[in-house]
Coordinates of N, CA, C and O in Angstrom, one line a residue:
M1142 N 0.8 -1.2 0.0 CA 0.0 0.0 0.0 C 0.9 1.2 0.0 O 1.8 1.3 0.8
D1143 N 0.6 2.1 -0.9 CA 1.4 3.4 -1.0 C 0.7 4.4 -0.1 O -0.3 5.0 -0.5
W1144 N 1.1 4.6 1.2 CA 0.5 5.5 2.1 C 0.9 6.9 1.9 O 0.3 7.8 2.6
S1145 N 1.8 7.2 1.0 CA 2.3 8.6 0.9 C 1.2 9.6 0.5 O 1.3 10.7 0.9
Q1146 N 0.2 9.2 -0.3 CA -0.8 10.1 -0.7 C -1.8 10.4 0.5 O -2.5 11.4 0.5
Y1147 N -1.8 9.6 1.5 CA -2.7 9.8 2.6 C -2.0 10.4 3.8 O -2.6 11.2 4.6
Y1148 N -0.7 10.1 4.0 CA 0.1 10.6 5.1 C 1.4 11.1 4.5 O 2.5 10.6 4.7
P1149 N 1.3 12.2 3.8 CA 2.6 12.7 3.1 C 3.7 13.2 4.0 O 4.8 13.1 3.6
E1150 N 3.4 13.5 5.3 CA 4.4 13.9 6.2 C 5.1 12.7 6.8 O 6.2 12.8 7.4
Y1151 N 4.6 11.5 6.6 CA 5.1 10.3 7.2 C 5.8 9.3 6.2 O 6.6 8.5 6.6
F1152 N 5.4 9.4 4.9 CA 5.8 8.4 4.0 C 6.3 9.1 2.7 O 5.7 10.0 2.2
K1153 N 7.4 8.6 2.1 CA 7.9 9.0 0.8 C 7.0 8.3 -0.3 O 6.7 7.1 -0.1
P1154 N 6.8 8.9 -1.4 CA 6.0 8.2 -2.4 C 6.9 7.1 -3.0 O 8.1 7.1 -3.1
L1155 N 6.2 6.1 -3.5 CA 6.9 5.0 -4.3 C 7.3 5.5 -5.6 O 6.8 6.5 -6.1
S1156 N 8.3 4.9 -6.2 CA 8.7 5.3 -7.6 C 7.6 5.0 -8.6 O 6.6 4.3 -8.3
L1157 N 7.8 5.4 -9.8 CA 6.8 5.2 -10.8 C 6.4 3.8 -11.1 O 5.3 3.5 -11.5
D1158 N 7.4 2.9 -10.9 CA 7.1 1.5 -11.2 C 6.4 0.8 -9.9 O 6.2 -0.4 -9.9
G1159 N 6.1 1.6 -8.9 CA 5.4 1.0 -7.8 C 6.3 0.4 -6.7 O 5.8 -0.2 -5.7
S1160 N 7.6 0.6 -6.8 CA 8.5 0.1 -5.8 C 9.3 1.3 -5.2 O 9.3 2.4 -5.8
H1161 N 9.9 1.0 -4.2 CA 10.8 2.0 -3.6 C 12.0 2.2 -4.5 O 12.5 1.2 -5.1
D1162 N 12.5 3.4 -4.7 CA 13.6 3.7 -5.6 C 15.0 3.4 -5.0 O 15.9 3.2 -5.7
D1163 N 15.0 3.2 -3.7 CA 16.3 2.9 -3.1 C 16.6 1.4 -3.2 O 15.7 0.6 -2.7
I1164 N 17.7 1.0 -3.7 CA 18.0 -0.5 -3.9 C 18.0 -1.2 -2.6 O 17.6 -2.3 -2.5
K1165 N 18.4 -0.5 -1.5 CA 18.5 -1.1 -0.2 C 17.0 -1.4 0.2 O 16.8 -2.5 0.9
D1166 N 16.1 -0.5 -0.1 CA 14.7 -0.8 0.3 C 14.1 -2.0 -0.4 O 13.3 -2.7 0.1
M1167 N 14.6 -2.3 -1.7 CA 14.1 -3.4 -2.4 C 14.7 -4.7 -2.0 O 14.1 -5.8 -2.2
T1168 N 15.9 -4.7 -1.4 CA 16.6 -5.9 -1.1 C 16.5 -6.3 0.4 O 16.7 -7.4 0.8
E1169 N 16.2 -5.3 1.2 CA 16.3 -5.5 2.7 C 14.9 -5.3 3.2 O 14.2 -4.3 3.0
V1170 N 14.4 -6.2 4.0 CA 13.1 -6.1 4.7 C 13.3 -5.3 5.9 O 14.0 -5.7 6.8
K1171 N 12.7 -4.1 6.0 CA 12.9 -3.3 7.1 C 11.5 -3.1 7.8 O 10.5 -3.0 7.2
K1172 N 11.6 -2.9 9.1 CA 10.4 -2.5 9.8 C 10.1 -1.1 9.5 O 11.0 -0.2 9.7
Q1173 N 8.9 -0.8 9.1 CA 8.5 0.6 8.8 C 8.5 1.4 10.1 O 8.1 0.9 11.2
E1174 N 9.0 2.6 10.0 CA 9.0 3.5 11.2 C 7.6 3.8 11.7 O 7.3 3.9 12.8
Y1175 N 6.7 4.0 10.7 CA 5.3 4.4 11.0 C 4.4 3.4 10.3 O 4.7 2.9 9.2
Q1176 N 3.3 3.1 11.0 CA 2.2 2.3 10.4 C 0.9 2.7 11.0 O 0.8 3.3 12.1
V1177 N -0.2 2.4 10.3 CA -1.5 2.8 10.7 C -1.8 1.9 11.9 O -1.6 0.7 11.9
E1178 N -2.2 2.5 13.0 CA -2.5 1.7 14.2 C -4.0 1.7 14.7 O -4.4 0.8 15.3
F1179 N -4.7 2.8 14.3 CA -6.1 2.9 14.6 C -6.9 2.8 13.3 O -6.6 3.5 12.3
A1180 N -8.0 2.1 13.3 CA -8.9 2.0 12.1 C -10.3 2.3 12.6 O -10.8 1.7 13.6
D1181 N -11.0 3.3 12.0 CA -12.4 3.6 12.2 C -13.2 3.1 11.1 O -13.2 3.6 10.0
I1182 N -13.8 2.0 11.3 CA -14.6 1.3 10.3 C -16.0 1.9 10.2 O -16.7 1.9 11.1
G1183 N -16.3 2.4 8.9 CA -17.5 3.1 8.7 C -17.4 4.5 9.4 O -18.3 4.8 10.2
C1184 N -16.4 5.2 9.1 CA -16.0 6.4 9.8 C -17.0 7.6 9.7 O -16.9 8.6 10.3
G1185 N -18.0 7.4 8.8 CA -19.0 8.5 8.6 C -18.3 9.8 8.2 O -17.5 9.8 7.3
Y1186 N -18.6 10.8 8.8 CA -18.1 12.2 8.5 C -16.7 12.5 9.1 O -16.3 13.6 9.1
G1187 N -16.1 11.5 9.7 CA -14.8 11.6 10.2 C -14.6 12.3 11.6 O -13.5 12.6 12.0
G1188 N -15.7 12.4 12.3 CA -15.7 13.1 13.6 C -14.7 12.5 14.6 O -14.0 13.2 15.3
L1189 N -14.7 11.2 14.7 CA -13.8 10.5 15.7 C -12.4 10.7 15.3 O -11.5 11.0 16.1
L1190 N -12.1 10.6 14.0 CA -10.7 10.8 13.5 C -10.2 12.2 13.9 O -9.1 12.3 14.4
V1191 N -11.0 13.2 13.6 CA -10.7 14.6 13.9 C -10.5 14.8 15.4 O -9.5 15.5 15.8
E1192 N -11.3 14.2 16.2 CA -11.2 14.3 17.7 C -9.9 13.6 18.2 O -9.3 14.2 19.1
L1193 N -9.6 12.5 17.7 CA -8.4 11.7 18.2 C -7.1 12.2 17.7 O -6.1 12.0 18.3
S1194 N -7.1 12.9 16.5 CA -5.8 13.3 15.9 C -4.9 14.1 16.8 O -3.8 13.7 17.0
P1195 N -5.4 15.2 17.5 CA -4.5 15.9 18.4 C -4.2 15.1 19.7 O -3.2 15.4 20.3
L1196 N -5.0 14.2 20.1 CA -4.8 13.4 21.3 C -3.7 12.4 21.1 O -3.0 12.0 22.0
F1197 N -3.5 11.9 19.8 CA -2.5 10.9 19.5 C -1.7 11.4 18.3 O -1.9 10.8 17.2
P1198 N -1.0 12.5 18.4 CA -0.4 13.1 17.2 C 0.7 12.2 16.5 O 1.0 12.5 15.3
N1199 N 1.2 11.2 17.1 CA 2.2 10.3 16.5 C 1.6 9.0 16.1 O 2.3 8.0 15.9
T1200 N 0.3 8.8 16.2 CA -0.4 7.6 15.8 C -1.2 7.8 14.5 O -2.0 8.7 14.4
L1201 N -0.9 7.0 13.5 CA -1.6 7.1 12.3 C -2.9 6.4 12.4 O -3.0 5.3 12.9
M1202 N -4.0 7.1 11.9 CA -5.4 6.6 12.0 C -6.0 6.6 10.6 O -5.8 7.6 9.9
L1203 N -6.7 5.6 10.3 CA -7.4 5.5 9.0 C -8.9 5.2 9.2 O -9.3 4.4 9.9
G1204 N -9.7 6.1 8.5 CA -11.1 5.8 8.4 C -11.4 5.1 7.1 O -10.9 5.5 6.1
L1205 N -12.3 4.2 7.2 CA -12.8 3.5 6.0 C -14.3 3.7 5.9 O -15.0 3.5 6.9
E1206 N -14.7 4.2 4.8 CA -16.1 4.6 4.6 C -16.5 4.1 3.2 O -15.9 4.4 2.2
I1207 N -17.7 3.5 3.1 CA -18.1 2.9 1.9 C -18.9 3.9 1.0 O -18.9 3.8 -0.2
R1208 N -19.5 4.9 1.6 CA -20.3 5.9 0.8 C -19.3 6.9 0.1 O -18.5 7.5 0.8
V1209 N -19.5 7.0 -1.2 CA -18.6 7.9 -2.0 C -18.6 9.3 -1.6 O -17.6 9.9 -1.3
K1210 N -19.8 9.9 -1.5 CA -19.9 11.4 -1.1 C -19.4 11.6 0.3 O -18.8 12.6 0.6
V1211 N -19.7 10.7 1.2 CA -19.2 10.9 2.6 C -17.7 10.7 2.7 O -17.1 11.6 3.3
S1212 N -17.1 9.8 2.0 CA -15.7 9.6 2.1 C -15.0 10.8 1.4 O -14.0 11.3 1.8
D1213 N -15.6 11.3 0.3 CA -15.0 12.5 -0.4 C -15.1 13.7 0.6 O -14.1 14.5 0.7
Y1214 N -16.2 13.8 1.3 CA -16.3 14.9 2.3 C -15.2 14.8 3.4 O -14.6 15.8 3.7
V1215 N -15.0 13.6 3.9 CA -14.0 13.4 4.9 C -12.6 13.7 4.4 O -11.8 14.4 5.1
Q1216 N -12.3 13.3 3.2 CA -11.0 13.6 2.6 C -10.8 15.1 2.4 O -9.7 15.6 2.7
D1217 N -11.8 15.8 2.0 CA -11.8 17.3 1.8 C -11.6 17.9 3.2 O -10.9 18.9 3.4
R1218 N -12.3 17.4 4.2 CA -12.3 17.9 5.5 C -10.9 17.8 6.1 O -10.3 18.8 6.7
I1219 N -10.2 16.7 5.9 CA -8.8 16.5 6.4 C -7.9 17.5 5.6 O -7.0 18.1 6.3
K1220 N -8.0 17.6 4.3 CA -7.2 18.5 3.6 C -7.3 19.9 4.1 O -6.4 20.7 4.3
S1221 N -8.6 20.3 4.3 CA -8.9 21.7 4.9 C -8.2 21.9 6.2 O -7.7 22.9 6.5
L1222 N -8.4 20.9 7.1 CA -7.8 21.0 8.5 C -6.3 21.1 8.4 O -5.7 21.9 9.2
R1223 N -5.7 20.4 7.5 CA -4.2 20.5 7.3 C -3.8 21.9 6.9 O -2.7 22.4 7.3
V1224 N -4.6 22.5 6.0 CA -4.2 23.8 5.5 C -4.4 24.9 6.6 O -3.6 25.7 6.8
C1225 N -5.6 24.8 7.3 CA -5.9 25.7 8.4 C -5.0 25.6 9.6 O -4.9 26.6 10.4
H1226 N -4.5 24.4 9.9 CA -3.7 24.1 11.0 C -2.4 23.4 10.6 O -2.3 22.2 10.8
P1227 N -1.5 24.2 10.1 CA -0.2 23.6 9.6 C 0.5 22.7 10.6 O 0.6 23.1 11.8
G1228 N 0.9 21.6 10.2 CA 1.6 20.6 11.1 C 0.6 19.7 11.9 O 1.1 18.8 12.5
Q1229 N -0.7 20.0 11.8 CA -1.6 19.2 12.5 C -2.5 18.3 11.5 O -2.5 18.6 10.3
Y1230 N -3.1 17.3 12.0 CA -4.0 16.5 11.3 C -3.3 15.7 10.2 O -4.0 15.2 9.2
Q1231 N -2.0 15.6 10.3 CA -1.2 14.8 9.3 C -1.4 13.3 9.5 O -1.0 12.5 8.7
N1232 N -1.8 12.9 10.7 CA -1.9 11.5 11.1 C -3.2 10.9 10.8 O -3.4 9.7 11.2
I1233 N -4.1 11.5 10.1 CA -5.4 10.9 9.8 C -5.7 10.9 8.3 O -5.2 11.8 7.6
A1234 N -6.4 9.9 7.9 CA -6.8 9.8 6.5 C -8.1 9.0 6.3 O -8.5 8.3 7.3
C1235 N -8.7 9.1 5.2 CA -9.9 8.3 4.9 C -9.8 7.7 3.5 O -9.3 8.4 2.6
I1236 N -10.2 6.5 3.4 CA -10.3 5.8 2.2 C -11.7 5.3 1.9 O -12.3 4.7 2.9
R1237 N -12.2 5.4 0.7 CA -13.5 4.8 0.4 C -13.3 3.4 0.1 O -12.5 3.0 -0.8
S1238 N -13.8 2.5 0.9 CA -13.7 1.1 0.7 C -14.7 0.3 1.5 O -15.3 0.9 2.5
N1239 N -14.9 -0.9 1.1 CA -15.8 -1.8 1.8 C -14.9 -2.6 2.8 O -14.2 -3.5 2.3
A1240 N -15.0 -2.3 4.0 CA -14.1 -2.9 5.0 C -14.4 -4.4 5.1 O -13.5 -5.2 5.4
M1241 N -15.7 -4.8 4.9 CA -16.0 -6.2 5.0 C -15.3 -7.0 4.0 O -15.0 -8.2 4.2
K1242 N -15.0 -6.4 2.8 CA -14.3 -7.2 1.8 C -12.8 -7.0 1.8 O -12.1 -7.9 1.5
Y1243 N -12.4 -5.7 2.0 CA -11.0 -5.4 1.7 C -10.1 -5.0 2.9 O -9.0 -4.7 2.8
L1244 N -10.6 -5.1 4.1 CA -9.9 -4.8 5.3 C -8.5 -5.5 5.4 O -7.5 -4.8 5.6
P1245 N -8.4 -6.8 5.1 CA -7.1 -7.4 5.1 C -6.1 -6.9 4.1 O -4.9 -7.1 4.3
N1246 N -6.5 -6.2 3.1 CA -5.6 -5.6 2.1 C -4.8 -4.4 2.6 O -3.8 -4.0 2.0
F1247 N -5.3 -3.8 3.7 CA -4.7 -2.6 4.2 C -3.8 -2.8 5.4 O -2.9 -2.0 5.6
F1248 N -3.9 -3.9 6.1 CA -3.2 -4.1 7.3 C -2.6 -5.5 7.4 O -3.1 -6.4 7.0
R1249 N -1.4 -5.5 8.1 CA -0.7 -6.8 8.4 C -1.3 -7.3 9.6 O -2.0 -6.6 10.4
K1250 N -1.1 -8.6 9.9 CA -1.6 -9.2 11.1 C -1.0 -8.5 12.3 O 0.2 -8.2 12.3
A1251 N -1.9 -8.2 13.3 CA -1.5 -7.6 14.5 C -1.0 -6.2 14.4 O -0.4 -5.6 15.3
Q1252 N -1.3 -5.5 13.3 CA -0.8 -4.2 13.0 C -1.6 -3.2 13.8 O -1.1 -2.2 14.4
L1253 N -2.9 -3.4 13.9 CA -3.8 -2.4 14.5 C -3.9 -2.6 16.0 O -4.0 -3.8 16.5
S1254 N -3.8 -1.5 16.8 CA -4.0 -1.6 18.2 C -5.4 -1.3 18.6 O -5.9 -1.7 19.7
K1255 N -6.1 -0.5 17.8 CA -7.5 -0.2 18.1 C -8.3 -0.2 16.8 O -7.9 0.3 15.8
M1256 N -9.6 -0.7 16.9 CA -10.5 -0.6 15.8 C -11.8 -0.1 16.4 O -12.2 -0.5 17.5
F1257 N -12.5 0.8 15.7 CA -13.7 1.4 16.1 C -14.8 1.1 15.2 O -14.7 1.2 13.9
F1258 N -15.9 0.6 15.7 CA -17.2 0.4 15.0 C -18.3 1.1 15.7 O -18.9 0.6 16.6
L1259 N -18.5 2.3 15.3 CA -19.5 3.2 15.9 C -20.7 3.2 15.0 O -20.6 3.5 13.8
F1260 N -21.9 2.9 15.5 CA -23.1 2.9 14.7 C -24.3 3.2 15.5 O -24.3 3.1 16.7
P1261 N -25.4 3.7 14.8 CA -26.6 4.0 15.4 C -27.3 2.8 15.9 O -27.2 1.7 15.3
D1262 N -28.2 2.9 16.9 CA -29.0 1.8 17.4 C -30.4 2.3 17.5 O -30.6 3.3 18.2
P1263 N -31.4 1.8 16.8 CA -31.3 0.5 16.0 C -30.5 0.7 14.7 O -30.5 1.8 14.2
H1264 N -29.8 -0.3 14.3 CA -29.0 -0.3 13.1 C -29.7 -1.1 12.0 O -30.4 -2.0 12.3
F1265 N -29.5 -0.7 10.8 CA -30.1 -1.3 9.7 C -29.6 -2.7 9.4 O -30.2 -3.5 8.7
K1266 N -28.4 -3.0 9.9 CA -27.8 -4.3 9.7 C -28.1 -5.3 10.8 O -28.3 -4.8 12.0
K1267 N -28.0 -6.5 10.6 CA -28.2 -7.5 11.6 C -27.1 -7.3 12.7 O -26.0 -7.1 12.4
T1268 N -27.5 -7.4 14.0 CA -26.6 -7.2 15.1 C -25.5 -8.3 15.1 O -25.8 -9.5 14.8
K1269 N -24.3 -7.9 15.4 CA -23.2 -8.9 15.5 C -22.9 -8.9 17.0 O -22.7 -7.8 17.6
H1270 N -22.7 -10.1 17.6 CA -22.4 -10.2 19.0 C -21.0 -10.6 19.3 O -20.6 -11.8 19.2
F1271 N -20.1 -9.6 19.7 CA -18.8 -9.9 20.1 C -18.7 -10.8 21.3 O -17.8 -11.6 21.5
T1272 N -19.8 -10.7 22.2 CA -19.8 -11.4 23.4 C -19.8 -12.9 23.2 O -19.4 -13.7 24.0
E1273 N -20.3 -13.3 22.0 CA -20.4 -14.8 21.7 C -19.1 -15.3 21.0 O -19.0 -16.5 20.8
H1274 N -18.2 -14.4 20.6 CA -17.0 -14.9 19.9 C -15.9 -15.2 20.9 O -15.6 -14.4 21.8
P1275 N -15.3 -16.4 20.8 CA -14.3 -16.8 21.7 C -13.0 -16.0 21.7 O -12.2 -16.1 22.7
L1276 N -12.7 -15.3 20.7 CA -11.5 -14.5 20.6 C -11.6 -13.1 21.1 O -10.6 -12.3 21.0
F1277 N -12.7 -12.7 21.7 CA -12.9 -11.4 22.2 C -13.5 -11.5 23.6 O -14.3 -12.3 23.9
E1278 N -13.0 -10.5 24.5 CA -13.6 -10.4 25.8 C -13.9 -9.0 26.1 O -13.3 -8.0 25.6
R1279 N -15.0 -8.7 26.8 CA -15.4 -7.4 27.1 C -14.5 -6.7 28.1 O -14.1 -7.4 29.1
V1280 N -14.2 -5.5 27.9 CA -13.3 -4.7 28.8 C -14.2 -4.1 29.9 O -15.2 -3.5 29.6
S1281 N -13.8 -4.3 31.1 CA -14.6 -3.8 32.3 C -14.6 -2.3 32.3 O -13.7 -1.6 31.8
K1282 N -15.7 -1.7 32.9 CA -15.8 -0.3 33.1 C -14.6 0.3 33.9 O -14.2 1.4 33.6
E1283 N -14.2 -0.5 34.9 CA -13.0 0.0 35.7 C -11.8 0.2 34.8 O -11.0 1.1 35.0
E1284 N -11.5 -0.7 33.9 CA -10.4 -0.6 33.1 C -10.4 0.5 32.1 O -9.4 1.1 31.7
L1285 N -11.7 0.9 31.8 CA -11.9 2.0 30.8 C -11.9 3.4 31.4 O -11.8 4.4 30.7
A1286 N -11.9 3.5 32.8 CA -12.0 4.7 33.5 C -10.9 5.7 33.1 O -11.2 6.9 33.0
D1287 N -9.7 5.3 32.8 CA -8.6 6.2 32.5 C -8.3 6.4 31.0 O -7.4 7.0 30.6
D1288 N -9.1 5.7 30.2 CA -8.9 5.8 28.7 C -9.5 7.1 28.2 O -10.7 7.3 28.2
I1289 N -8.7 7.9 27.6 CA -9.1 9.2 27.1 C -10.0 9.1 25.9 O -10.7 10.1 25.5
I1290 N -10.0 8.0 25.2 CA -10.8 7.8 24.0 C -12.3 7.6 24.4 O -13.2 8.1 23.6
I1291 N -12.6 7.0 25.5 CA -13.9 6.6 25.8 C -14.9 7.8 25.8 O -16.0 7.7 25.2
D1292 N -14.6 8.9 26.3 CA -15.5 10.1 26.3 C -15.7 10.6 24.9 O -16.8 11.2 24.7
K1293 N -14.8 10.3 24.0 CA -15.0 10.8 22.6 C -15.9 9.9 21.8 O -16.5 10.4 20.8
L1294 N -16.1 8.7 22.2 CA -16.8 7.8 21.4 C -18.3 8.2 21.1 O -18.8 8.0 20.1
G1295 N -19.0 8.7 22.2 CA -20.4 9.0 22.0 C -20.6 10.5 21.7 O -21.8 10.9 21.5
T1296 N -19.6 11.3 21.5 CA -19.8 12.7 21.4 C -19.1 13.3 20.1 O -19.4 14.4 19.8
S1297 N -18.3 12.5 19.4 CA -17.5 13.1 18.3 C -18.1 12.9 16.9 O -17.9 13.6 16.0
T1298 N -19.0 11.8 16.8 CA -19.5 11.5 15.5 C -20.9 12.3 15.3 O -21.5 12.7 16.3
E1299 N -21.3 12.4 14.1 CA -22.6 13.1 13.8 C -23.7 12.3 14.5 O -24.6 12.9 15.0
E1300 N -23.7 11.0 14.5 CA -24.7 10.2 15.1 C -24.7 10.4 16.6 O -25.7 10.5 17.2
G1301 N -23.5 10.4 17.2 CA -23.4 10.7 18.6 C -23.9 12.0 19.0 O -24.6 12.2 20.1
K1302 N -23.6 13.1 18.2 CA -24.1 14.4 18.5 C -25.7 14.5 18.4 O -26.3 15.1 19.2
K1303 N -26.2 13.7 17.4 CA -27.6 13.7 17.3 C -28.3 13.0 18.5 O -29.3 13.5 19.0
V1304 N -27.7 12.0 19.0 CA -28.2 11.3 20.2 C -28.2 12.3 21.4 O -29.2 12.3 22.1
Q1305 N -27.1 13.0 21.5 CA -27.0 14.0 22.6 C -28.1 15.1 22.5 O -28.8 15.4 23.4
R1306 N -28.3 15.6 21.2 CA -29.4 16.6 21.0 C -30.7 16.1 21.4 O -31.6 16.9 21.9
N1307 N -31.0 14.9 21.1 CA -32.3 14.2 21.3 C -32.4 13.7 22.7 O -33.4 13.0 23.1
K1308 N -31.4 13.9 23.5 CA -31.3 13.4 24.9 C -31.4 11.9 25.0 O -32.1 11.4 25.9
G1309 N -30.8 11.2 24.0 CA -30.9 9.8 24.0 C -29.7 9.2 24.8 O -29.0 9.9 25.5
Q1310 N -29.5 7.9 24.6 CA -28.4 7.2 25.3 C -27.4 6.6 24.3 O -27.8 6.2 23.2
N1311 N -26.2 6.6 24.7 CA -25.1 5.9 24.0 C -24.8 4.6 24.7 O -24.8 4.5 25.9
F1312 N -24.7 3.5 24.0 CA -24.4 2.2 24.5 C -23.0 1.8 24.2 O -22.7 1.6 23.0
L1313 N -22.1 1.8 25.2 CA -20.7 1.5 25.0 C -20.4 0.0 25.2 O -20.8 -0.6 26.2
A1314 N -19.7 -0.5 24.2 CA -19.2 -1.9 24.3 C -17.8 -1.9 23.8 O -17.5 -1.7 22.6
V1315 N -16.9 -2.2 24.7 CA -15.5 -2.2 24.3 C -14.9 -3.6 24.6 O -15.1 -4.2 25.6
F1316 N -14.3 -4.2 23.5 CA -13.8 -5.5 23.6 C -12.3 -5.5 23.3 O -11.8 -4.7 22.6
R1317 N -11.6 -6.5 23.8 CA -10.2 -6.7 23.4 C -10.0 -8.1 22.9 O -10.8 -9.0 23.2
R1318 N -9.1 -8.2 22.0 CA -8.7 -9.5 21.4 C -8.0 -10.4 22.4 O -7.1 -9.9 23.1
V1319 N -8.5 -11.6 22.6 CA -7.9 -12.5 23.5 C -6.8 -13.3 22.7 O -7.0 -13.7 21.6
E1320 N -5.7 -13.4 23.3 CA -4.6 -14.2 22.7 C -5.0 -15.6 22.5 O -5.5 -16.3 23.5
N1321 N -4.9 -16.2 21.3 CA -5.3 -17.5 21.1 C -4.2 -18.4 21.3 O -3.3 -18.7 20.5
S1322 N -4.1 -19.0 22.5 CA -3.0 -19.9 22.9 C -2.9 -21.2 22.1 O -1.9 -21.7 21.9
T1323 N -4.1 -21.6 21.6 CA -4.1 -22.8 20.8 C -3.3 -22.6 19.5 O -2.4 -23.4 19.1
L1324 N -3.5 -21.5 18.8 CA -2.8 -21.2 17.6 C -1.3 -20.9 17.9 O -0.5 -21.3 17.2
R1325 N -1.1 -20.2 19.0 CA 0.3 -19.9 19.4 C 1.1 -21.2 19.6 O 2.2 -21.3 19.2
S1326 N 0.5 -22.2 20.3 CA 1.3 -23.4 20.6 C 1.5 -24.2 19.3 O 2.4 -25.0 19.2
Q1327 N 0.6 -24.1 18.3 CA 0.8 -24.8 17.1 C 1.9 -24.3 16.3 O 2.6 -25.0 15.6
D1328 N 2.2 -22.9 16.4 CA 3.3 -22.3 15.7 C 4.6 -22.7 16.3 O 5.6 -22.6 15.7
S1329 N 4.7 -23.0 17.6 CA 5.9 -23.3 18.3 C 6.6 -24.6 17.8 O 6.0 -25.5 17.3

């Protein structure tokens, strides 16, 4: 993935043939200094990305949005923020994509430290239950008390703001990936 068009302050563009122009880069496998760590799946109008950007200035964040006009809006919003606030908002980007189909094309295994799935309730899609999946466990409210992201989840998106205006409720569910010891022992 050529990230230079999305994060120009962090990545050099690839050469015209799609590869790095430095012979050392082509022959030596190096750990990239920067990589996308947060993904906002179905990022909508990019509210969460914009809120988190100054809180995590050295963390690259990617929003994935399937709607063309909405993803175009977010991309324009980010460009505008970068112009109005030089040196800021360089760590966020948005790509129009169907995350259900193409998510593995953007990230390596274990690359992401956080993924966000913020959606209205009731939602037009069938509910998915993380609580029933053996590789995820719910994070306790006590563990979330010091997490600066938690307060932003229900207030930064357009849907979250609408819920606040209508004096509705936000329902928070935070899960962590459980290490799969069965798979780890098979690799040994």
